[in-house]
Coordinates of C-alpha atoms in Angstrom, one line a residue:
M1 CA -14.7 27.9 23.3
K2 CA -10.9 28.5 23.0
T3 CA -8.6 25.6 22.2
Q4 CA -4.8 25.1 21.9
I5 CA -3.0 22.0 20.9
E6 CA 0.6 21.0 21.8
K7 CA 2.7 18.2 20.4
L8 CA 4.5 16.2 23.1
P9 CA 7.2 13.5 22.8
K10 CA 6.3 9.9 22.0
A11 CA 3.2 10.5 19.8
T12 CA 1.4 12.3 22.6
M13 CA -0.8 15.4 22.3
K14 CA -1.9 17.9 24.9
L15 CA -5.2 19.8 24.3
T16 CA -6.1 22.9 26.3
V17 CA -9.7 24.0 26.2
T18 CA -11.3 27.0 27.8
V19 CA -15.1 27.1 28.0
E20 CA -16.8 30.4 28.6
N21 CA -18.5 31.0 32.0
S22 CA -21.8 31.6 30.4
V23 CA -21.7 28.2 28.7
V24 CA -20.7 26.5 32.0
K25 CA -23.7 28.1 33.7
E26 CA -26.0 26.9 31.0
F27 CA -24.8 23.3 31.7
Y28 CA -25.2 23.9 35.4
E29 CA -28.8 25.0 35.0
K30 CA -29.5 22.0 33.0
E31 CA -28.2 19.8 35.8
V32 CA -30.3 21.6 38.3
K33 CA -33.4 21.2 36.2
R34 CA -32.7 17.5 35.8
A35 CA -32.3 17.2 39.6
V36 CA -35.6 19.0 40.2
E37 CA -37.4 16.7 37.8
N38 CA -36.0 13.5 39.4
T39 CA -35.8 14.5 43.1
E40 CA -38.6 13.6 45.6
L41 CA -39.0 15.8 48.6
Q42 CA -41.6 15.3 51.4
G43 CA -44.7 17.5 50.9
F44 CA -44.0 17.9 47.1
R45 CA -44.9 15.9 44.1
K46 CA -41.9 14.6 42.1
G47 CA -40.6 17.4 39.9
T48 CA -42.4 20.3 41.8
A49 CA -40.1 20.9 44.7
P50 CA -38.4 24.4 44.8
K51 CA -35.0 24.6 43.1
D52 CA -33.2 25.9 46.2
M53 CA -34.5 23.0 48.3
V54 CA -33.5 20.5 45.6
I55 CA -30.0 22.0 45.4
E56 CA -29.7 21.8 49.2
K57 CA -30.8 18.1 49.2
V58 CA -28.7 17.0 46.2
G59 CA -25.7 19.1 47.1
N60 CA -23.7 21.5 44.8
S61 CA -20.7 19.2 44.8
K62 CA -22.7 16.6 42.9
L63 CA -24.2 19.2 40.6
Y64 CA -20.8 20.7 39.9
G65 CA -19.4 17.2 39.2
D66 CA -22.2 16.4 36.8
T67 CA -21.8 19.8 35.1
I68 CA -18.1 19.2 34.6
N69 CA -18.7 15.8 33.1
E70 CA -21.3 17.2 30.6
V71 CA -18.9 20.1 29.6
L72 CA -16.1 17.6 29.0
Q73 CA -18.3 15.1 27.0
T74 CA -19.5 18.0 24.8
H75 CA -16.4 20.1 24.3
Y76 CA -13.6 17.6 24.2
P77 CA -14.9 15.9 21.0
Q78 CA -15.6 19.3 19.5
A79 CA -12.0 20.4 20.2
L80 CA -10.6 17.2 18.6
K81 CA -12.7 17.8 15.6
E82 CA -11.6 21.4 15.4
H83 CA -7.9 20.3 15.3
K84 CA -8.6 17.2 13.2
V85 CA -6.8 14.8 15.5
V86 CA -7.8 11.2 16.3
P87 CA -6.8 9.8 19.7
V88 CA -5.8 6.2 20.1
S89 CA -6.1 6.3 23.9
N90 CA -8.4 7.5 26.6
P91 CA -7.5 11.1 27.6
K92 CA -5.9 12.1 30.9
V93 CA -8.0 15.1 31.9
E94 CA -6.9 17.7 34.4
I95 CA -9.0 20.6 35.8
K96 CA -7.0 22.9 38.0
E97 CA -10.0 24.5 39.6
F98 CA -13.8 24.9 39.2
D99 CA -15.6 28.1 40.0
I100 CA -19.2 28.5 38.8
E101 CA -18.4 32.2 38.3
K102 CA -15.4 31.7 36.1
D103 CA -14.4 30.2 32.7
L104 CA -13.7 26.4 32.9
E105 CA -10.2 25.4 31.6
F106 CA -9.2 21.8 31.2
T107 CA -6.3 20.0 29.6
A108 CA -6.4 16.5 28.0
E109 CA -3.4 14.5 27.1
F110 CA -3.8 11.6 24.7
A111 CA -1.9 9.3 22.5
V112 CA -2.1 9.5 18.7
K113 CA -1.0 7.1 15.9
P114 CA 2.8 7.1 15.9
E115 CA 5.1 7.5 12.9
V116 CA 6.4 4.1 11.7
K117 CA 9.7 3.6 10.0
I118 CA 10.5 0.2 8.5
G119 CA 13.7 -1.0 6.9
D120 CA 14.0 -3.7 4.2
Y121 CA 11.8 -6.3 6.0
R122 CA 11.7 -8.6 3.0
K123 CA 15.5 -8.9 3.0
A124 CA 15.5 -9.4 6.7
L125 CA 13.0 -12.2 6.4
K126 CA 15.0 -13.9 3.7
D127 CA 18.1 -13.6 5.8
Y128 CA 16.4 -15.0 8.8
Y129 CA 14.9 -17.9 6.8
K130 CA 18.3 -18.7 5.3
E131 CA 19.9 -18.7 8.7
K132 CA 17.2 -20.9 10.2
T133 CA 17.4 -23.3 7.3
E134 CA 21.1 -23.6 7.7
K135 CA 20.7 -24.2 11.4
V136 CA 18.1 -26.9 10.8
K137 CA 20.3 -28.5 8.2
Q138 CA 23.3 -28.6 10.6
D139 CA 21.1 -29.9 13.4
K140 CA 19.8 -32.7 11.3
L141 CA 23.3 -33.6 10.0
E142 CA 24.5 -33.7 13.6
K143 CA 21.6 -36.0 14.6
L144 CA 22.3 -38.2 11.6
K145 CA 25.9 -38.6 12.6
K146 CA 24.8 -39.6 16.1
G147 CA 22.2 -42.0 14.7
E148 CA 19.4 -40.0 16.2
L149 CA 17.7 -38.8 13.0
D150 CA 14.3 -40.3 12.2
V151 CA 14.7 -40.4 8.4
E152 CA 11.0 -41.0 7.6
K153 CA 9.9 -38.1 9.7
E154 CA 12.8 -35.6 9.6
G155 CA 14.9 -36.5 6.6
H156 CA 12.8 -34.6 4.0
S157 CA 10.9 -32.1 6.2
H158 CA 10.6 -28.5 5.0
V159 CA 11.7 -25.6 7.1
H160 CA 8.8 -23.4 8.2
I161 CA 8.5 -20.0 9.8
G162 CA 5.5 -18.9 11.8
A163 CA 3.6 -15.6 12.2
N164 CA 5.4 -14.8 15.5
E165 CA 8.8 -15.2 13.9
V166 CA 7.8 -12.9 11.0
I167 CA 6.5 -10.3 13.5
D168 CA 9.7 -10.5 15.5
V169 CA 11.9 -10.0 12.4
I170 CA 9.8 -7.0 11.2
L171 CA 9.9 -5.4 14.6
K172 CA 13.7 -5.5 14.6
E173 CA 13.6 -3.6 11.3
S174 CA 11.1 -1.0 12.7
Q175 CA 11.4 2.3 14.5
V176 CA 8.3 3.4 16.3
E177 CA 7.9 5.4 19.5
I178 CA 4.8 4.4 21.6
A179 CA 3.1 6.8 24.0
D180 CA 3.7 5.9 27.7
M181 CA 0.0 6.1 28.4
L182 CA -0.8 3.5 25.8
I183 CA 1.8 1.1 27.3
E184 CA 0.3 1.8 30.7
E185 CA -3.3 1.1 29.5
E186 CA -2.2 -2.2 27.9
T187 CA -0.2 -3.2 31.0
D188 CA -3.2 -2.6 33.2
R189 CA -5.4 -4.7 30.8
L190 CA -2.9 -7.6 30.9
M191 CA -2.6 -7.4 34.7
T192 CA -6.4 -7.3 35.1
K193 CA -6.7 -10.3 32.8
L194 CA -4.0 -12.2 34.9
L195 CA -5.9 -11.5 38.2
E196 CA -9.2 -12.6 36.6
Q197 CA -7.5 -15.9 35.5
L198 CA -6.1 -16.5 39.0
E199 CA -9.5 -15.8 40.5
T200 CA -11.1 -18.3 38.1
I201 CA -8.7 -21.1 39.2
K202 CA -8.9 -20.0 42.9
L203 CA -5.2 -19.3 43.1
P204 CA -4.2 -16.5 45.5
I205 CA -1.9 -13.9 44.1
D206 CA 0.7 -14.5 46.8
K207 CA 0.9 -18.2 45.9
Y208 CA 1.2 -17.3 42.2
L209 CA 4.1 -14.9 42.9
K210 CA 5.8 -17.5 45.1
A211 CA 5.5 -20.0 42.3
Q212 CA 6.9 -17.5 39.8
E213 CA 9.6 -16.5 42.3
K214 CA 8.9 -12.8 41.5
T215 CA 7.4 -9.8 43.2
A216 CA 4.3 -8.0 42.0
D217 CA 6.5 -5.2 40.7
Q218 CA 8.6 -7.7 38.7
I219 CA 5.5 -9.2 37.2
R220 CA 4.3 -5.8 36.1
E221 CA 7.7 -5.0 34.6
D222 CA 7.4 -8.2 32.5
Y223 CA 3.9 -7.1 31.4
V224 CA 5.2 -3.6 30.5
K225 CA 7.7 -5.3 28.0
I226 CA 4.9 -7.5 26.6
A227 CA 2.6 -4.5 26.3
D228 CA 5.2 -2.4 24.5
N229 CA 5.9 -5.3 22.1
N230 CA 2.1 -5.9 21.5
I231 CA 1.4 -2.3 20.7
K232 CA 4.4 -1.9 18.4
A233 CA 3.3 -5.0 16.5
E234 CA -0.2 -3.6 16.1
F235 CA 1.0 -0.3 14.7
V236 CA 3.7 -1.8 12.5
L237 CA 1.4 -4.4 11.0
S238 CA -1.3 -1.8 10.4
H239 CA 1.2 0.3 8.6
L240 CA 2.3 -2.6 6.4
V241 CA -1.3 -3.4 5.6
E242 CA -1.6 0.1 4.2
V243 CA 1.8 -0.1 2.4
E244 CA 1.0 -3.5 0.9
K245 CA -2.5 -2.5 0.1
I246 CA -4.0 -5.6 1.8
D247 CA -7.7 -5.8 1.5
V248 CA -10.4 -8.3 2.3
S249 CA -13.8 -8.8 0.7
D250 CA -17.2 -8.6 2.4
E251 CA -17.5 -12.3 1.6
E252 CA -14.3 -13.1 3.6
I253 CA -15.7 -11.1 6.6
E254 CA -19.1 -13.0 6.4
E255 CA -17.3 -16.3 6.1
M256 CA -15.4 -15.5 9.4
I257 CA -18.7 -14.5 11.1
S258 CA -20.4 -17.7 10.0
A259 CA -17.4 -19.7 11.4
A260 CA -18.3 -18.4 14.8
G261 CA -20.9 -21.2 15.0
D262 CA -22.9 -19.5 17.8
P263 CA -25.9 -17.6 16.2
V264 CA -25.9 -15.1 19.1
V265 CA -22.2 -14.3 18.6
A266 CA -22.7 -14.2 14.8
E267 CA -25.5 -11.6 15.3
Q268 CA -23.3 -9.5 17.5
M269 CA -20.6 -9.6 14.9
Q270 CA -22.9 -7.9 12.4
D271 CA -22.4 -4.7 14.2
P272 CA -20.4 -2.3 11.9
M273 CA -17.7 -1.7 14.5
Q274 CA -17.3 -5.5 15.0
K275 CA -17.1 -6.0 11.3
L276 CA -14.4 -3.4 11.1
Y277 CA -12.5 -5.2 13.9
I278 CA -12.9 -8.5 12.0
K279 CA -11.6 -6.8 8.8
T280 CA -8.4 -5.6 10.5
I281 CA -7.7 -9.1 11.9
L282 CA -8.2 -10.7 8.5
Q283 CA -6.0 -8.0 6.8
K284 CA -3.1 -8.7 9.3
N285 CA -3.5 -12.4 8.9
K286 CA -3.4 -12.1 5.1
L287 CA -0.4 -9.9 5.3
L288 CA 1.5 -12.4 7.5
N289 CA 0.5 -15.3 5.3
N290 CA 1.6 -13.5 2.2
L291 CA 5.0 -12.7 3.8
I292 CA 5.5 -16.3 5.0
E293 CA 4.6 -17.7 1.6
E294 CA 6.9 -15.2 -0.2
T295 CA 9.8 -16.0 2.2
Q296 CA 9.6 -19.8 2.3
G297 CA 7.5 -20.5 -0.8
P298 CA 4.3 -22.6 -0.9
H299 CA 4.5 -26.3 -0.7
D300 CA 2.7 -27.3 -3.8
H301 CA 3.8 -28.1 -7.4
N302 CA 2.6 -25.0 -9.1
H303 CA 5.4 -22.6 -8.3
T304 CA 6.4 -19.5 -10.2
H305 CA 10.0 -18.7 -10.9
E306 CA 10.1 -16.5 -7.8
E307 CA 8.6 -19.3 -5.7
H308 CA 11.2 -21.7 -6.8
E309 CA 13.8 -19.4 -5.5
G310 CA 12.2 -19.7 -2.1
H311 CA 12.6 -23.5 -2.3
E312 CA 16.3 -23.6 -3.1
D313 CA 17.2 -24.0 0.6
H314 CA 14.7 -26.8 1.1
E315 CA 16.1 -28.7 -1.9
D316 CA 19.7 -28.2 -0.7
L317 CA 18.8 -29.4 2.7
D318 CA 17.0 -32.5 1.4
K319 CA 19.8 -33.3 -1.1
E320 CA 22.5 -33.0 1.6
I321 CA 20.5 -35.2 4.0
E322 CA 20.0 -37.8 1.3
D323 CA 23.7 -37.8 0.4
E324 CA 24.6 -38.2 4.1
I325 CA 22.1 -41.1 4.4
E326 CA 23.5 -42.8 1.2
E327 CA 27.1 -42.3 2.5
K328 CA 26.2 -43.8 5.8
V329 CA 24.5 -46.8 4.2
E330 CA 27.6 -47.4 2.0
E331 CA 29.8 -47.1 5.1
D332 CA 27.7 -49.7 6.9
E333 CA 27.8 -52.0 3.9
E334 CA 31.6 -51.7 3.6
K335 CA 31.9 -52.3 7.3
Q336 CA 29.7 -55.4 7.1
D337 CA 31.6 -56.8 4.1
K338 CA 34.9 -56.3 6.0
E339 CA 33.6 -58.1 9.0
E340 CA 32.4 -61.0 6.8
K341 CA 35.9 -61.3 5.2
D342 CA 37.6 -61.2 8.5
E343 CA 35.5 -64.1 9.7

């Protein structure tokens, strides 16, 4: 087997593999043998029919197709191992020609983990939080002046940021090129999910498109943007999990499995690959929770010095609202006193 690897733009690789003709013929003979063992022909017991008759019945096109599949399933992983590359997508395989008397050459293009560059995301989060806090403060003061503020519910409320907001801020600080085939795969998955949901509620696709006032192509364009954002978020968060050295214990994983409630589902989650998937989810959740707490500070009374810094905006907001409320009360009292004197 001869192999050659080429680096393409957008975290994509192209692998060219040449398999010697003698090896291809060995695979072909194995397929013929399997066909003889499983084919029934009139006048012969199963597995005893002459090879030529079996080939004629089964057809060389099928035997060649099975041979190619076996060659690919064997030599593609070997070539990846040889070049020490790990795909993050299914390969796009191309075979220019197949001749049982020649070497078999195939190419496989696949996506790999992209390089992730991230700026000062902590500062960006602090700036975003400060801006949001100021906006909430101004909105509340405006509502107070109009007499629309519910003091009990809104007067002393803290400003919160959610996981999606954190992700959006981090993505704006990130540079990462995603392979087109990854975006295509994710878009196809989202579109399939949409069609399944429409089928579940018995809503024809044409009626859905009419309700959305969009064409099928426009819907797909929307999903392409969503897919691009989803994949970028996955790679960026995975990168930060490594940078921040976020880890979860076996106990945390087992706790999440137990929370499933369904014994059958819990049993399925004991699979090593499922546990690894659960671990990545917990790591990303822990990362986001840490960044949220670091940015806005926890809402208990056991704050460290740094956590108090995160609360300054809350305290300023509450103090200004309180001052405005007191000022308004004083104005109302003065107005009432004036009215009483005038009477």
